[in-house]
Amino acid sequence: MPERRLLVADLGEMPYVDALALQRDAAKARLSGALADDLLLLVQHPPVITLGRSTKQGNLLASSDQLAARGVELFEVERGGDVTFHGPGQLVGYPIVNLQQHTADLHWYLRELEAVMIRALSAFEIIAGRNAGKTGVWVGDRKIASIGVHARQWVTWHGFALNVTTDLSYFDLMVPCGIPDVVMTSVERELLERADGTCFAPSPSLFDDVRLRTIAEFASRFRLEPASLHVQALREMIVQ
């Protein structure tokens, strides 16, 4: 059994700006040693578009008025990658991980995050994989999960976004991840539209099922023992 713990804090639905502050504080605590264990924050956000460091001009297709009309916030952040969307029904994970205790290589880390989601999706009979040269997780030519991370002294924050029951129409407001003509998909859509023509009605607990499977696969992949942590206990741990 793994000796090191993975603290898992389920934030529920939280505004993006609050979750961003929390993960930045957690990363500082991990750097200082105040937070002794790796941490996985899981959250759903109200509709928000984030612009990563590699965002190209023109990849955000909507005006500020159009975003406001749909209730979508907009943030520029320090993560890698281009423009993406977060919203209800999307499982967003922010791992605060010290890569020096694993493998000090960001490319390795990105591939491991992909592997976590690929393995989690396989539990729902969704055959997912990688797309050469494009970070993220794909089902055929459809993108189901996006990844964008940042690290300082090998401690990571930001992370991954897996579409579970996400309203995919929000992705029409942008060129998702800066990939022209990309088709976004979700766990729900893949279950409803199987390639073999069969139809599987997702259960009401689909989001929670995917969340629990993702936790299990993350812990297994990083050889950690998961331990639940209430958000208030986390805040007390990372107060400087």
mmCIF file of C-alpha atoms in Angstrom:
data_model
loop_
_atom_site.group_PDB
_atom_site.id
_atom_site.type_symbol
_atom_site.label_atom_id
_atom_site.label_comp_id
_atom_site.label_asym_id
_atom_site.label_seq_id
_atom_site.Cartn_x
_atom_site.Cartn_y
_atom_site.Cartn_z
ATOM 1 C CA MET A 1 0.000 0.000 0.000
ATOM 2 C CA PRO A 2 1.330 3.503 -0.796
ATOM 3 C CA GLU A 3 2.891 5.243 2.205
ATOM 4 C CA ARG A 4 2.353 8.825 1.027
ATOM 5 C CA ARG A 5 -1.059 10.464 1.100
ATOM 6 C CA LEU A 6 -3.071 12.271 -1.529
ATOM 7 C CA LEU A 7 -5.303 14.796 0.186
ATOM 8 C CA VAL A 8 -8.547 15.178 -1.787
ATOM 9 C CA ALA A 9 -10.700 18.256 -1.251
ATOM 10 C CA ASP A 10 -14.046 18.409 -3.054
ATOM 11 C CA LEU A 11 -14.891 22.102 -3.382
ATOM 12 C CA GLY A 12 -18.333 21.513 -4.887
ATOM 13 C CA GLU A 13 -19.320 24.463 -7.089
ATOM 14 C CA MET A 14 -17.026 27.426 -6.527
ATOM 15 C CA PRO A 15 -16.395 30.651 -8.468
ATOM 16 C CA TYR A 16 -13.222 30.472 -10.509
ATOM 17 C CA VAL A 17 -11.536 33.384 -8.747
ATOM 18 C CA ASP A 18 -11.996 31.738 -5.332
ATOM 19 C CA ALA A 19 -10.637 28.386 -6.493
ATOM 20 C CA LEU A 20 -7.694 30.129 -8.149
ATOM 21 C CA ALA A 21 -6.786 31.883 -4.900
ATOM 22 C CA LEU A 22 -7.131 28.614 -2.985
ATOM 23 C CA GLN A 23 -4.838 26.666 -5.297
ATOM 24 C CA ARG A 24 -2.245 29.446 -5.324
ATOM 25 C CA ASP A 25 -2.244 29.473 -1.513
ATOM 26 C CA ALA A 26 -2.006 25.678 -1.457
ATOM 27 C CA ALA A 27 0.927 25.746 -3.877
ATOM 28 C CA LYS A 28 2.740 28.252 -1.659
ATOM 29 C CA ALA A 29 2.111 25.997 1.336
ATOM 30 C CA ARG A 30 3.399 22.970 -0.576
ATOM 31 C CA LEU A 31 6.523 24.925 -1.529
ATOM 32 C CA SER A 32 7.160 26.033 2.044
ATOM 33 C CA GLY A 33 6.479 22.610 3.524
ATOM 34 C CA ALA A 34 3.441 23.795 5.481
ATOM 35 C CA LEU A 35 1.448 21.384 3.318
ATOM 36 C CA ALA A 36 3.294 18.085 3.646
ATOM 37 C CA ASP A 37 1.181 16.002 1.262
ATOM 38 C CA ASP A 38 0.173 16.246 -2.367
ATOM 39 C CA LEU A 39 -3.319 17.653 -2.834
ATOM 40 C CA LEU A 40 -6.071 17.204 -5.408
ATOM 41 C CA LEU A 41 -8.719 19.925 -5.534
ATOM 42 C CA LEU A 42 -11.897 18.943 -7.385
ATOM 43 C CA VAL A 43 -14.456 21.555 -8.369
ATOM 44 C CA GLN A 44 -17.196 22.648 -10.733
ATOM 45 C CA HIS A 45 -17.189 26.284 -11.802
ATOM 46 C CA PRO A 46 -19.974 28.614 -12.888
ATOM 47 C CA PRO A 47 -19.448 29.410 -16.600
ATOM 48 C CA VAL A 48 -15.990 30.904 -17.122
ATOM 49 C CA ILE A 49 -13.460 31.203 -19.934
ATOM 50 C CA THR A 50 -9.762 31.255 -19.102
ATOM 51 C CA LEU A 51 -6.927 32.432 -21.305
ATOM 52 C CA GLY A 52 -3.625 30.610 -20.829
ATOM 53 C CA ARG A 53 -0.141 31.899 -21.619
ATOM 54 C CA SER A 54 -0.251 30.545 -25.185
ATOM 55 C CA THR A 55 -3.609 32.073 -26.150
ATOM 56 C CA LYS A 56 -3.488 33.438 -29.698
ATOM 57 C CA GLN A 57 -5.291 36.612 -30.632
ATOM 58 C CA GLY A 58 -8.606 35.766 -32.257
ATOM 59 C CA ASN A 59 -9.170 32.443 -30.479
ATOM 60 C CA LEU A 60 -11.778 34.058 -28.233
ATOM 61 C CA LEU A 61 -14.675 34.490 -30.657
ATOM 62 C CA ALA A 62 -17.166 36.231 -28.377
ATOM 63 C CA SER A 63 -17.284 39.893 -27.420
ATOM 64 C CA SER A 64 -17.510 41.034 -23.820
ATOM 65 C CA ASP A 65 -21.202 41.783 -24.374
ATOM 66 C CA GLN A 66 -21.816 38.269 -25.717
ATOM 67 C CA LEU A 67 -20.022 36.738 -22.738
ATOM 68 C CA ALA A 68 -22.034 38.868 -20.334
ATOM 69 C CA ALA A 69 -25.277 37.846 -22.034
ATOM 70 C CA ARG A 70 -24.466 34.196 -21.331
ATOM 71 C CA GLY A 71 -23.196 34.870 -17.828
ATOM 72 C CA VAL A 72 -19.615 33.885 -18.649
ATOM 73 C CA GLU A 73 -16.682 35.359 -16.727
ATOM 74 C CA LEU A 74 -13.247 35.834 -18.322
ATOM 75 C CA PHE A 75 -9.794 35.472 -16.746
ATOM 76 C CA GLU A 76 -6.200 35.591 -17.955
ATOM 77 C CA VAL A 77 -4.108 33.128 -15.949
ATOM 78 C CA GLU A 78 -0.565 31.763 -15.689
ATOM 79 C CA ARG A 79 -1.281 28.212 -16.841
ATOM 80 C CA GLY A 80 0.049 26.826 -20.082
ATOM 81 C CA GLY A 81 -2.179 26.357 -23.104
ATOM 82 C CA ASP A 82 -4.695 28.447 -25.001
ATOM 83 C CA VAL A 83 -8.324 29.408 -24.342
ATOM 84 C CA THR A 84 -10.763 27.011 -22.672
ATOM 85 C CA PHE A 85 -14.122 26.872 -20.899
ATOM 86 C CA HIS A 86 -15.117 25.665 -17.450
ATOM 87 C CA GLY A 87 -18.698 25.218 -16.315
ATOM 88 C CA PRO A 88 -21.267 23.071 -14.519
ATOM 89 C CA GLY A 89 -21.058 19.379 -15.328
ATOM 90 C CA GLN A 90 -17.316 19.566 -15.940
ATOM 91 C CA LEU A 91 -14.957 17.855 -13.504
ATOM 92 C CA VAL A 92 -12.073 20.253 -12.934
ATOM 93 C CA GLY A 93 -9.034 18.959 -11.072
ATOM 94 C CA TYR A 94 -6.251 21.092 -9.635
ATOM 95 C CA PRO A 95 -3.405 18.848 -8.422
ATOM 96 C CA ILE A 96 -0.964 20.578 -6.085
ATOM 97 C CA VAL A 97 1.846 18.085 -6.524
ATOM 98 C CA ASN A 98 5.556 18.204 -5.719
ATOM 99 C CA LEU A 99 7.055 16.587 -8.801
ATOM 100 C CA GLN A 100 10.398 16.156 -7.044
ATOM 101 C CA GLN A 101 8.688 13.370 -5.098
ATOM 102 C CA HIS A 102 7.596 11.736 -8.363
ATOM 103 C CA THR A 103 9.422 12.645 -11.596
ATOM 104 C CA ALA A 104 10.723 16.184 -12.086
ATOM 105 C CA ASP A 105 9.563 16.474 -15.684
ATOM 106 C CA LEU A 106 6.539 18.486 -16.830
ATOM 107 C CA HIS A 107 6.141 16.434 -20.007
ATOM 108 C CA TRP A 108 5.957 13.274 -17.880
ATOM 109 C CA TYR A 109 3.397 14.984 -15.660
ATOM 110 C CA LEU A 110 1.161 15.960 -18.593
ATOM 111 C CA ARG A 111 1.227 12.394 -19.916
ATOM 112 C CA GLU A 112 0.347 11.078 -16.449
ATOM 113 C CA LEU A 113 -2.674 13.393 -16.206
ATOM 114 C CA GLU A 114 -3.798 12.126 -19.603
ATOM 115 C CA ALA A 115 -3.345 8.538 -18.434
ATOM 116 C CA VAL A 116 -5.449 9.185 -15.321
ATOM 117 C CA MET A 117 -8.409 10.312 -17.409
ATOM 118 C CA ILE A 118 -7.950 7.666 -20.097
ATOM 119 C CA ARG A 119 -8.081 4.968 -17.427
ATOM 120 C CA ALA A 120 -11.015 6.608 -15.648
ATOM 121 C CA LEU A 121 -13.006 6.759 -18.890
ATOM 122 C CA SER A 122 -12.311 3.105 -19.617
ATOM 123 C CA ALA A 123 -14.414 2.233 -16.554
ATOM 124 C CA PHE A 124 -17.389 3.633 -18.490
ATOM 125 C CA GLU A 125 -16.480 1.696 -21.643
ATOM 126 C CA ILE A 126 -15.278 4.867 -23.354
ATOM 127 C CA ILE A 127 -12.147 4.219 -25.395
ATOM 128 C CA ALA A 128 -10.085 7.377 -25.034
ATOM 129 C CA GLY A 129 -6.522 8.166 -25.973
ATOM 130 C CA ARG A 130 -3.965 10.792 -26.900
ATOM 131 C CA ASN A 131 -3.628 12.876 -30.046
ATOM 132 C CA ALA A 132 0.005 13.231 -31.100
ATOM 133 C CA GLY A 133 1.267 16.755 -30.536
ATOM 134 C CA LYS A 134 -1.918 17.920 -28.800
ATOM 135 C CA THR A 135 -2.109 17.769 -25.012
ATOM 136 C CA GLY A 136 -5.417 16.452 -23.693
ATOM 137 C CA VAL A 137 -7.643 13.387 -23.977
ATOM 138 C CA TRP A 138 -9.577 12.396 -27.070
ATOM 139 C CA VAL A 139 -12.281 9.944 -28.096
ATOM 140 C CA GLY A 140 -11.548 9.396 -31.754
ATOM 141 C CA ASP A 141 -11.245 12.898 -33.212
ATOM 142 C CA ARG A 142 -13.352 14.475 -30.428
ATOM 143 C CA LYS A 143 -11.751 16.159 -27.434
ATOM 144 C CA ILE A 144 -13.180 15.180 -24.059
ATOM 145 C CA ALA A 145 -10.613 16.639 -21.646
ATOM 146 C CA SER A 146 -8.209 19.565 -21.586
ATOM 147 C CA ILE A 147 -5.039 20.121 -19.578
ATOM 148 C CA GLY A 148 -3.153 23.287 -18.682
ATOM 149 C CA VAL A 149 -0.673 23.484 -15.829
ATOM 150 C CA HIS A 150 1.798 25.781 -14.141
ATOM 151 C CA ALA A 151 4.707 24.904 -11.872
ATOM 152 C CA ARG A 152 7.188 26.661 -9.634
ATOM 153 C CA GLN A 153 10.165 24.789 -8.216
ATOM 154 C CA TRP A 154 8.420 21.597 -9.383
ATOM 155 C CA VAL A 155 5.213 22.279 -7.425
ATOM 156 C CA THR A 156 2.204 22.292 -9.748
ATOM 157 C CA TRP A 157 -1.129 24.048 -9.858
ATOM 158 C CA HIS A 158 -3.915 24.480 -12.411
ATOM 159 C CA GLY A 159 -4.647 21.075 -13.984
ATOM 160 C CA PHE A 160 -7.315 19.259 -16.003
ATOM 161 C CA ALA A 161 -10.939 19.626 -17.077
ATOM 162 C CA LEU A 162 -12.989 16.558 -18.017
ATOM 163 C CA ASN A 163 -16.353 17.133 -19.684
ATOM 164 C CA VAL A 164 -18.932 14.909 -17.989
ATOM 165 C CA THR A 165 -22.380 16.473 -18.431
ATOM 166 C CA THR A 166 -21.075 19.815 -19.678
ATOM 167 C CA ASP A 167 -23.157 22.097 -21.915
ATOM 168 C CA LEU A 168 -20.843 21.908 -24.917
ATOM 169 C CA SER A 169 -22.427 24.896 -26.668
ATOM 170 C CA TYR A 170 -20.207 27.192 -24.594
ATOM 171 C CA PHE A 171 -17.210 25.994 -26.585
ATOM 172 C CA ASP A 172 -18.709 27.774 -29.611
ATOM 173 C CA LEU A 173 -17.566 31.020 -27.988
ATOM 174 C CA MET A 174 -13.915 30.190 -28.725
ATOM 175 C CA VAL A 175 -11.457 28.114 -30.674
ATOM 176 C CA PRO A 176 -11.064 25.508 -27.900
ATOM 177 C CA CYS A 177 -7.426 25.105 -26.868
ATOM 178 C CA GLY A 178 -6.512 27.006 -30.033
ATOM 179 C CA ILE A 179 -7.274 23.977 -32.225
ATOM 180 C CA PRO A 180 -9.287 24.997 -35.318
ATOM 181 C CA ASP A 181 -12.382 22.903 -36.073
ATOM 182 C CA VAL A 182 -11.968 20.745 -32.965
ATOM 183 C CA VAL A 183 -15.150 18.961 -31.872
ATOM 184 C CA MET A 184 -15.670 18.847 -28.118
ATOM 185 C CA THR A 185 -17.457 15.948 -26.488
ATOM 186 C CA SER A 186 -18.429 14.740 -23.015
ATOM 187 C CA VAL A 187 -18.872 11.506 -21.109
ATOM 188 C CA GLU A 188 -22.630 11.959 -21.358
ATOM 189 C CA ARG A 189 -22.546 12.462 -25.126
ATOM 190 C CA GLU A 190 -20.260 9.497 -25.708
ATOM 191 C CA LEU A 191 -22.546 7.235 -23.693
ATOM 192 C CA LEU A 192 -25.578 8.458 -25.623
ATOM 193 C CA GLU A 193 -23.937 8.193 -29.040
ATOM 194 C CA ARG A 194 -21.826 5.063 -29.059
ATOM 195 C CA ALA A 195 -19.918 4.270 -32.211
ATOM 196 C CA ASP A 196 -21.549 0.832 -32.459
ATOM 197 C CA GLY A 197 -24.998 2.424 -32.608
ATOM 198 C CA THR A 198 -26.056 1.305 -29.156
ATOM 199 C CA CYS A 199 -27.361 3.858 -26.679
ATOM 200 C CA PHE A 200 -26.599 3.864 -22.979
ATOM 201 C CA ALA A 201 -28.622 6.187 -20.771
ATOM 202 C CA PRO A 202 -26.269 7.815 -18.238
ATOM 203 C CA SER A 203 -27.244 7.344 -14.607
ATOM 204 C CA PRO A 204 -28.202 10.310 -12.397
ATOM 205 C CA SER A 205 -25.002 9.671 -10.446
ATOM 206 C CA LEU A 206 -22.774 9.916 -13.540
ATOM 207 C CA PHE A 207 -20.835 12.970 -12.378
ATOM 208 C CA ASP A 208 -20.113 11.499 -8.948
ATOM 209 C CA ASP A 209 -19.202 8.161 -10.517
ATOM 210 C CA VAL A 210 -16.670 9.848 -12.808
ATOM 211 C CA ARG A 211 -15.308 11.927 -9.928
ATOM 212 C CA LEU A 212 -14.731 8.893 -7.724
ATOM 213 C CA ARG A 213 -13.121 6.923 -10.540
ATOM 214 C CA THR A 214 -10.825 9.845 -11.358
ATOM 215 C CA ILE A 215 -9.701 10.097 -7.730
ATOM 216 C CA ALA A 216 -8.949 6.382 -7.653
ATOM 217 C CA GLU A 217 -6.981 6.465 -10.900
ATOM 218 C CA PHE A 218 -5.040 9.576 -9.877
ATOM 219 C CA ALA A 219 -4.044 8.009 -6.565
ATOM 220 C CA SER A 220 -3.068 4.767 -8.282
ATOM 221 C CA ARG A 221 -1.073 6.455 -11.035
ATOM 222 C CA PHE A 222 0.867 8.631 -8.595
ATOM 223 C CA ARG A 223 1.178 5.826 -6.010
ATOM 224 C CA LEU A 224 -0.554 7.727 -3.247
ATOM 225 C CA GLU A 225 -3.173 6.824 -0.657
ATOM 226 C CA PRO A 226 -6.266 9.062 -1.022
ATOM 227 C CA ALA A 227 -7.593 10.800 2.071
ATOM 228 C CA SER A 228 -10.587 13.148 2.068
ATOM 229 C CA LEU A 229 -10.041 16.661 3.373
ATOM 230 C CA HIS A 230 -12.742 19.232 4.155
ATOM 231 C CA VAL A 231 -12.128 22.601 2.535
ATOM 232 C CA GLN A 232 -12.151 24.396 5.901
ATOM 233 C CA ALA A 233 -9.473 22.046 7.223
ATOM 234 C CA LEU A 234 -7.472 22.769 4.086
ATOM 235 C CA ARG A 235 -7.757 26.518 4.618
ATOM 236 C CA GLU A 236 -6.462 26.107 8.161
ATOM 237 C CA MET A 237 -3.510 24.053 6.908
ATOM 238 C CA ILE A 238 -2.399 26.580 4.303
ATOM 239 C CA VAL A 239 -2.843 29.816 6.264
ATOM 240 C CA GLN A 240 0.553 31.497 6.333
#
